[in-house]
GROMACS .gro file of C-alpha atoms in nm:
model
  243
    1ILE     CA    1   0.952  -1.001   2.191
    2GLU     CA    2   0.850  -1.367   2.232
    3ALA     CA    3   0.482  -1.279   2.175
    4ASN     CA    4   0.574  -1.083   1.861
    5GLU     CA    5   0.781  -1.369   1.720
    6GLY     CA    6   0.520  -1.629   1.814
    7ALA     CA    7   0.237  -1.433   1.652
    8ARG     CA    8   0.443  -1.384   1.337
    9GLU     CA    9   0.514  -1.757   1.319
   10TYR     CA   10   0.143  -1.832   1.347
   11GLN     CA   11   0.074  -1.565   1.082
   12ALA     CA   12   0.334  -1.710   0.845
   13GLY     CA   13   0.173  -2.052   0.885
   14HIS     CA   14  -0.172  -1.902   0.816
   15HIS     CA   15  -0.284  -1.981   1.172
   16ILE     CA   16  -0.463  -1.649   1.206
   17HIS     CA   17  -0.690  -1.742   1.498
   18GLU     CA   18  -0.393  -1.860   1.704
   19ALA     CA   19  -0.197  -1.541   1.626
   20VAL     CA   20  -0.491  -1.322   1.726
   21ALA     CA   21  -0.554  -1.519   2.046
   22LEU     CA   22  -0.189  -1.492   2.152
   23LEU     CA   23  -0.174  -1.117   2.092
   24GLN     CA   24  -0.506  -1.054   2.265
   25HIS     CA   25  -0.387  -1.251   2.570
   26VAL     CA   26  -0.063  -1.050   2.597
   27LEU     CA   27  -0.244  -0.720   2.544
   28ARG     CA   28  -0.494  -0.803   2.821
   29PHE     CA   29  -0.198  -0.862   3.051
   30ALA     CA   30  -0.048  -0.529   2.940
   31GLU     CA   31  -0.375  -0.359   3.034
   32LEU     CA   32  -0.372  -0.518   3.379
   33THR     CA   33  -0.016  -0.397   3.438
   34ASP     CA   34  -0.089  -0.050   3.295
   35ASN     CA   35   0.172  -0.111   3.025
   36VAL     CA   36  -0.046  -0.081   2.714
   37PHE     CA   37   0.152   0.200   2.547
   38HIS     CA   38   0.471  -0.006   2.565
   39ALA     CA   39   0.287  -0.296   2.399
   40ARG     CA   40   0.184  -0.082   2.101
   41ASP     CA   41   0.401  -0.287   1.861
   42LEU     CA   42   0.183  -0.587   1.944
   43SER     CA   43  -0.133  -0.380   1.894
   44MET     CA   44   0.000  -0.276   1.554
   45LEU     CA   45   0.076  -0.637   1.461
   46LEU     CA   46  -0.275  -0.738   1.568
   47GLY     CA   47  -0.424  -0.466   1.348
   48ASP     CA   48  -0.207  -0.577   1.056
   49ILE     CA   49  -0.316  -0.939   1.097
   50TYR     CA   50  -0.681  -0.837   1.098
   51LYS     CA   51  -0.622  -0.624   0.789
   52GLN     CA   52  -0.447  -0.902   0.598
   53ALA     CA   53  -0.726  -1.142   0.693
   54GLY     CA   54  -0.981  -0.904   0.541
   55GLN     CA   55  -1.131  -0.810   0.878
   56ALA     CA   56  -1.131  -0.437   0.807
   57ASP     CA   57  -1.357  -0.332   1.095
   58GLU     CA   58  -1.150  -0.518   1.354
   59ALA     CA   59  -0.830  -0.375   1.206
   60MET     CA   60  -0.971  -0.022   1.212
   61THR     CA   61  -1.073  -0.062   1.577
   62GLU     CA   62  -0.717  -0.165   1.666
   63TYR     CA   63  -0.557   0.118   1.469
   64ARG     CA   64  -0.790   0.376   1.625
   65ARG     CA   65  -0.702   0.238   1.968
   66ILE     CA   66  -0.332   0.289   1.892
   67VAL     CA   67  -0.394   0.650   1.788
   68LYS     CA   68  -0.569   0.709   2.120
   69LEU     CA   69  -0.280   0.550   2.308
   70TYR     CA   70  -0.048   0.817   2.167
   71GLU     CA   71  -0.232   1.101   2.339
   72GLY     CA   72   0.032   1.276   2.548
   73HIS     CA   73   0.318   1.095   2.371
   74PRO     CA   74   0.536   1.228   2.086
   75PRO     CA   75   0.452   1.093   1.738
   76ASP     CA   76   0.688   0.844   1.579
   77HIS     CA   77   0.713   0.610   1.281
   78LEU     CA   78   0.471   0.357   1.430
   79LEU     CA   79   0.197   0.617   1.470
   80ALA     CA   80   0.257   0.742   1.115
   81GLU     CA   81   0.234   0.386   0.982
   82CYS     CA   82  -0.087   0.342   1.179
   83TYR     CA   83  -0.238   0.647   1.010
   84LYS     CA   84  -0.131   0.505   0.672
   85ASP     CA   85  -0.310   0.180   0.751
   86ILE     CA   86  -0.622   0.373   0.848
   87GLY     CA   87  -0.601   0.555   0.514
   88ASP     CA   88  -0.569   0.224   0.330
   89ILE     CA   89  -0.879   0.079   0.497
   90CYS     CA   90  -1.073   0.401   0.430
   91LYS     CA   91  -0.978   0.375   0.063
   92MET     CA   92  -1.112   0.021   0.055
   93LYS     CA   93  -1.434   0.123   0.232
   94GLN     CA   94  -1.454   0.439   0.016
   95THR     CA   95  -1.472   0.672   0.315
   96PHE     CA   96  -1.242   0.907   0.132
   97HIS     CA   97  -1.256   1.213   0.358
   98ASP     CA   98  -1.145   1.013   0.662
   99GLY     CA   99  -0.878   0.835   0.459
  100ILE     CA  100  -0.730   1.154   0.320
  101GLU     CA  101  -0.730   1.308   0.668
  102ALA     CA  102  -0.545   1.006   0.810
  103LEU     CA  103  -0.286   1.010   0.532
  104ASN     CA  104  -0.225   1.381   0.584
  105GLN     CA  105  -0.164   1.304   0.952
  106ALA     CA  106   0.093   1.042   0.849
  107LEU     CA  107   0.253   1.285   0.606
  108ALA     CA  108   0.289   1.553   0.874
  109ILE     CA  109   0.465   1.306   1.106
  110TYR     CA  110   0.706   1.185   0.838
  111GLU     CA  111   0.784   1.545   0.747
  112SER     CA  112   0.861   1.624   1.111
  113LEU     CA  113   1.095   1.320   1.115
  114ASN     CA  114   1.256   1.421   0.780
  115ASP     CA  115   1.189   1.071   0.640
  116GLU     CA  116   1.184   1.143   0.268
  117LEU     CA  117   1.126   0.785   0.158
  118GLU     CA  118   0.816   0.750   0.375
  119ILE     CA  119   0.702   1.095   0.263
  120SER     CA  120   0.712   0.962  -0.093
  121HIS     CA  121   0.523   0.646   0.006
  122THR     CA  122   0.253   0.852   0.175
  123GLN     CA  123   0.228   1.086  -0.124
  124ASN     CA  124   0.176   0.773  -0.333
  125ASN     CA  125  -0.098   0.655  -0.097
  126LEU     CA  126  -0.267   0.995  -0.127
  127GLY     CA  127  -0.243   0.966  -0.503
  128ASN     CA  128  -0.402   0.622  -0.489
  129ILE     CA  129  -0.695   0.728  -0.273
  130TYR     CA  130  -0.766   1.026  -0.499
  131TRP     CA  131  -0.742   0.789  -0.799
  132VAL     CA  132  -1.015   0.569  -0.650
  133LYS     CA  133  -1.229   0.869  -0.542
  134PRO     CA  134  -1.189   0.954  -0.840
  135ASP     CA  135  -1.004   1.284  -0.860
  136LEU     CA  136  -0.745   1.199  -1.121
  137ARG     CA  137  -0.591   1.546  -1.141
  138ARG     CA  138  -0.518   1.559  -0.769
  139GLY     CA  139  -0.414   1.193  -0.765
  140THR     CA  140  -0.156   1.253  -1.038
  141HIS     CA  141  -0.030   1.559  -0.850
  142HIS     CA  142   0.053   1.346  -0.544
  143HIS     CA  143   0.203   1.066  -0.755
  144ARG     CA  144   0.434   1.313  -0.927
  145ILE     CA  145   0.552   1.453  -0.594
  146ALA     CA  146   0.631   1.094  -0.488
  147LEU     CA  147   0.814   1.028  -0.815
  148ARG     CA  148   1.035   1.337  -0.781
  149ILE     CA  149   1.143   1.234  -0.432
  150GLN     CA  150   1.205   0.872  -0.531
  151ARG     CA  151   1.415   0.971  -0.831
  152ARG     CA  152   1.622   1.202  -0.612
  153LEU     CA  153   1.672   0.922  -0.358
  154GLY     CA  154   1.754   0.672  -0.631
  155VAL     CA  155   1.503   0.408  -0.514
  156ALA     CA  156   1.441   0.233  -0.843
  157ALA     CA  157   1.177  -0.013  -0.721
  158ASP     CA  158   0.962   0.269  -0.588
  159VAL     CA  159   1.013   0.469  -0.908
  160ALA     CA  160   0.883   0.173  -1.113
  161SER     CA  161   0.575   0.141  -0.891
  162THR     CA  162   0.494   0.511  -0.905
  163LEU     CA  163   0.537   0.523  -1.283
  164ASN     CA  164   0.279   0.243  -1.296
  165ASN     CA  165   0.040   0.447  -1.083
  166ILE     CA  166   0.076   0.755  -1.303
  167GLY     CA  167   0.036   0.540  -1.614
  168ALA     CA  168  -0.290   0.395  -1.483
  169SER     CA  169  -0.420   0.747  -1.426
  170GLN     CA  170  -0.327   0.842  -1.783
  171VAL     CA  171  -0.524   0.543  -1.914
  172MET     CA  172  -0.829   0.656  -1.717
  173GLN     CA  173  -0.797   0.997  -1.883
  174GLY     CA  174  -0.765   0.849  -2.232
  175ARG     CA  175  -0.398   0.946  -2.272
  176PHE     CA  176  -0.296   0.605  -2.399
  177ARG     CA  177   0.029   0.696  -2.575
  178ARG     CA  178   0.160   0.868  -2.264
  179ALA     CA  179   0.048   0.575  -2.049
  180ILE     CA  180   0.234   0.323  -2.269
  181ILE     CA  181   0.556   0.525  -2.241
  182LEU     CA  182   0.526   0.529  -1.862
  183PHE     CA  183   0.444   0.157  -1.841
  184GLU     CA  184   0.735   0.065  -2.068
  185HIS     CA  185   0.973   0.273  -1.857
  186SER     CA  186   0.840   0.103  -1.543
  187LEU     CA  187   0.874  -0.240  -1.705
  188LYS     CA  188   1.236  -0.174  -1.802
  189ILE     CA  189   1.324  -0.085  -1.442
  190ALA     CA  190   1.132  -0.382  -1.300
  191ARG     CA  191   1.307  -0.625  -1.539
  192GLU     CA  192   1.646  -0.481  -1.446
  193LEU     CA  193   1.566  -0.533  -1.077
  194GLY     CA  194   1.413  -0.876  -1.134
  195ASN     CA  195   1.099  -0.766  -0.948
  196GLN     CA  196   0.857  -1.034  -1.069
  197GLY     CA  197   0.548  -0.888  -0.904
  198GLU     CA  198   0.604  -0.545  -1.055
  199ILE     CA  199   0.687  -0.698  -1.395
  200ALA     CA  200   0.356  -0.887  -1.390
  201ARG     CA  201   0.162  -0.581  -1.277
  202THR     CA  202   0.312  -0.364  -1.551
  203LEU     CA  203   0.255  -0.625  -1.821
  204ASN     CA  204  -0.107  -0.646  -1.710
  205ASN     CA  205  -0.144  -0.268  -1.734
  206LEU     CA  206   0.020  -0.261  -2.076
  207GLY     CA  207  -0.195  -0.551  -2.196
  208TYR     CA  208  -0.512  -0.375  -2.087
  209THR     CA  209  -0.402  -0.052  -2.256
  210TYR     CA  210  -0.324  -0.225  -2.585
  211HIS     CA  211  -0.659  -0.404  -2.565
  212VAL     CA  212  -0.841  -0.071  -2.523
  213ILE     CA  213  -0.665   0.091  -2.820
  214GLY     CA  214  -0.735  -0.208  -3.047
  215HIS     CA  215  -0.418  -0.421  -3.052
  216PRO     CA  216  -0.557  -0.758  -2.932
  217SER     CA  217  -0.259  -0.971  -3.033
  218ARG     CA  218  -0.008  -0.755  -2.849
  219ALA     CA  219  -0.243  -0.730  -2.552
  220ALA     CA  220  -0.281  -1.109  -2.533
  221ASP     CA  221   0.097  -1.165  -2.535
  222MET     CA  222   0.148  -0.928  -2.243
  223LEU     CA  223  -0.147  -1.057  -2.042
  224ARG     CA  224  -0.032  -1.414  -2.099
  225GLU     CA  225   0.320  -1.338  -1.971
  226SER     CA  226   0.174  -1.153  -1.672
  227LEU     CA  227  -0.049  -1.451  -1.591
  228GLU     CA  228   0.245  -1.694  -1.614
  229ILE     CA  229   0.449  -1.484  -1.370
  230ASN     CA  230   0.162  -1.448  -1.125
  231ARG     CA  231   0.101  -1.822  -1.130
  232ARG     CA  232   0.469  -1.887  -1.072
  233ILE     CA  233   0.493  -1.650  -0.774
  234GLY     CA  234   0.151  -1.750  -0.638
  235SER     CA  235  -0.014  -1.408  -0.659
  236LYS     CA  236  -0.380  -1.514  -0.652
  237LYS     CA  237  -0.516  -1.159  -0.640
  238GLU     CA  238  -0.322  -1.056  -0.951
  239ILE     CA  239  -0.425  -1.373  -1.134
  240LEU     CA  240  -0.785  -1.256  -1.102
  241PHE     CA  241  -0.690  -0.929  -1.273
  242ASN     CA  242  -0.524  -1.124  -1.556
  243MET     CA  243  -0.840  -1.328  -1.605
   0.00000   0.00000   0.00000
């Protein structure tokens, strides 16, 4: 517990090297005491830190090690989350077959645990990886499954995010009117929730769509508001999209 808290404090203070060194030291001790499986939370945290630092290969090595640790042990939420992280890295590296396989592994675990919310999140991840592939038809299929579950569960923030994903797919297919309807619905939910990041993301998507269909003034207003929000909340990655 102390190692977990200490590493998270280092991570929060952007002291990545110190966080990694602490976790590696504790994990080496766990190996010496044949207690590695019980230290899997620390292995997961180490993988997450690598991933957030952009060290995809190191993160993948850690996640694969965790999967191997589970041999002979029943699957649980941590293993499912690990498979989701593997899928995310594969999407980034465009190794789509491996990513889809990992996400399907995560989905099977969540289904066995009857965790509908995480099933919806994993369906969304599958939709996203097919969107990048690109296989827009299959991507939209998974996004719609996620949306049905999220509406049934009443998780408004997730509904807004998934509507955004489906809207982006519609833009890619040239269905601009349908995309605008989806984005506006997402924006309404995000504003009601006060979710600034999702508001900015949706405004950016709407601005881009209006730009494509030839409404530059309306596009500029939405992109400007999105940029202002992202600057206020310090979302550097999203600011790049606004630019």
